[in-house]
């Protein structure tokens, strides 16, 4: 079994890149597709897993090395799971993440239903011979008005269950060790520990 010495982190998102690097063992060399001038593929999948697999496959073929990719997003219960896999596309549609967060909060407030939501992350590791493993992580919580300035994306409007703060109000290390990405990574780690 060949140990992984370096790994391509299949994302252009700086927030995700940092979190994934900090979850992986320190000794692994982590490579960004930005440094290799590899663009992002179109996200044509219908699920988080389909998208993380297509990203892993794309970046692995382009970079010719073991690749770990993430597809993730925020599902809001009273919005029938939106923005979901379209989380980053909502930011484009509403001008920015700030605009998308305002839109989500206003819609939730207007509906006066549940504020329940969850972050979902699918992580896929792929080897150049085509072998791949995917795992999903989810964290449940509630939508609130924007609070806090840490983190990225939709962190300011999400309070995880059992905590008094939004992800954006938490210390970076606190969020890192409880979020959807961490949950997916811990499942994946069990399956790849012999390669690390
Ligand atoms: P994609 O996986 O590249 O389609 O992007 C998903 C989008 O969901 C990201 O651009 C983020 O805005 C959002 N997202 C995913 N994970 C997180 C998170 O941990 N915090 C805040 N936003 C997130």
CSV table of C-alpha atoms and ligand atoms in Angstrom, one decimal, residues 10-13 15-16 19 40 43 48 51-52 55 70-74 83-91 97 101 119-122 139 150-158 167-168 175 179-181, ligand 1:
chain,number,residue,atom,x,y,z
A,10,UNK,CA,-9.5,20.1,-5.3
A,11,UNK,CA,-11.1,23.5,-4.5
A,12,UNK,CA,-10.5,27.1,-5.4
A,13,UNK,CA,-12.4,28.2,-2.3
A,15,UNK,CA,-12.0,28.9,3.3
A,16,UNK,CA,-12.5,25.3,2.3
A,19,UNK,CA,-10.0,23.9,6.7
A,40,UNK,CA,-12.6,24.6,-11.7
A,43,UNK,CA,-20.7,21.5,-11.2
A,48,UNK,CA,-23.3,17.0,-3.2
A,51,UNK,CA,-20.3,17.1,-7.5
A,52,UNK,CA,-17.5,16.2,-5.1
A,55,UNK,CA,-14.4,17.6,-9.0
A,70,UNK,CA,-15.3,18.9,-1.4
A,71,UNK,CA,-18.8,19.9,-2.4
A,72,UNK,CA,-20.8,21.5,0.3
A,73,UNK,CA,-23.5,23.9,1.1
A,74,UNK,CA,-26.4,25.1,3.3
A,83,UNK,CA,-29.7,26.9,-1.6
A,84,UNK,CA,-28.2,23.4,-1.2
A,85,UNK,CA,-25.9,22.4,-4.1
A,86,UNK,CA,-26.4,25.9,-5.5
A,87,UNK,CA,-24.9,27.6,-2.4
A,88,UNK,CA,-22.1,29.3,-4.3
A,89,UNK,CA,-24.3,30.0,-7.3
A,90,UNK,CA,-26.8,31.9,-5.0
A,91,UNK,CA,-23.9,34.2,-4.0
A,97,UNK,CA,-22.5,36.0,0.0
A,101,UNK,CA,-27.4,35.6,3.3
A,119,UNK,CA,-24.6,22.3,6.4
A,120,UNK,CA,-23.7,19.3,4.2
A,121,UNK,CA,-20.3,18.3,3.0
A,122,UNK,CA,-19.3,15.5,0.6
A,139,UNK,CA,-24.4,19.5,11.0
A,150,UNK,CA,-14.8,34.9,11.2
A,151,UNK,CA,-15.0,32.1,8.7
A,152,UNK,CA,-16.4,32.3,5.2
A,153,UNK,CA,-19.5,31.8,3.0
A,154,UNK,CA,-22.7,31.4,5.0
A,155,UNK,CA,-21.0,31.1,8.4
A,156,UNK,CA,-22.6,34.4,9.8
A,157,UNK,CA,-26.2,33.1,9.5
A,158,UNK,CA,-25.8,29.6,10.9
A,167,UNK,CA,-20.0,29.7,13.0
A,168,UNK,CA,-18.7,33.2,12.2
A,175,UNK,CA,-15.7,25.5,14.1
A,179,UNK,CA,-18.5,21.3,11.3
A,180,UNK,CA,-19.8,19.2,8.4
A,181,UNK,CA,-16.4,19.1,6.8
B,1,LIG,P1,-19.2,24.6,-3.8
B,1,LIG,O1,-19.1,23.3,-2.9
B,1,LIG,O2,-17.9,25.0,-4.4
B,1,LIG,O3,-20.4,24.5,-4.7
B,1,LIG,O4,-19.5,25.8,-2.8
B,1,LIG,C1,-20.4,25.6,-1.7
B,1,LIG,C2,-20.6,26.9,-1.1
B,1,LIG,O5,-21.3,26.6,0.2
B,1,LIG,C3,-19.4,27.7,-0.7
B,1,LIG,O6,-19.1,28.6,-1.6
B,1,LIG,C4,-19.7,28.3,0.7
B,1,LIG,O7,-20.2,29.5,0.5
B,1,LIG,C5,-20.9,27.4,1.2
B,1,LIG,N1,-20.2,26.7,2.3
B,1,LIG,C6,-19.8,25.4,2.2
B,1,LIG,N2,-19.2,25.1,3.4
B,1,LIG,C7,-19.3,26.2,4.2
B,1,LIG,C8,-18.9,26.5,5.5
B,1,LIG,O8,-18.3,25.7,6.2
B,1,LIG,N3,-19.2,27.7,5.9
B,1,LIG,C9,-19.9,28.6,5.2
B,1,LIG,N4,-20.3,28.4,4.0
B,1,LIG,C10,-20.0,27.2,3.5
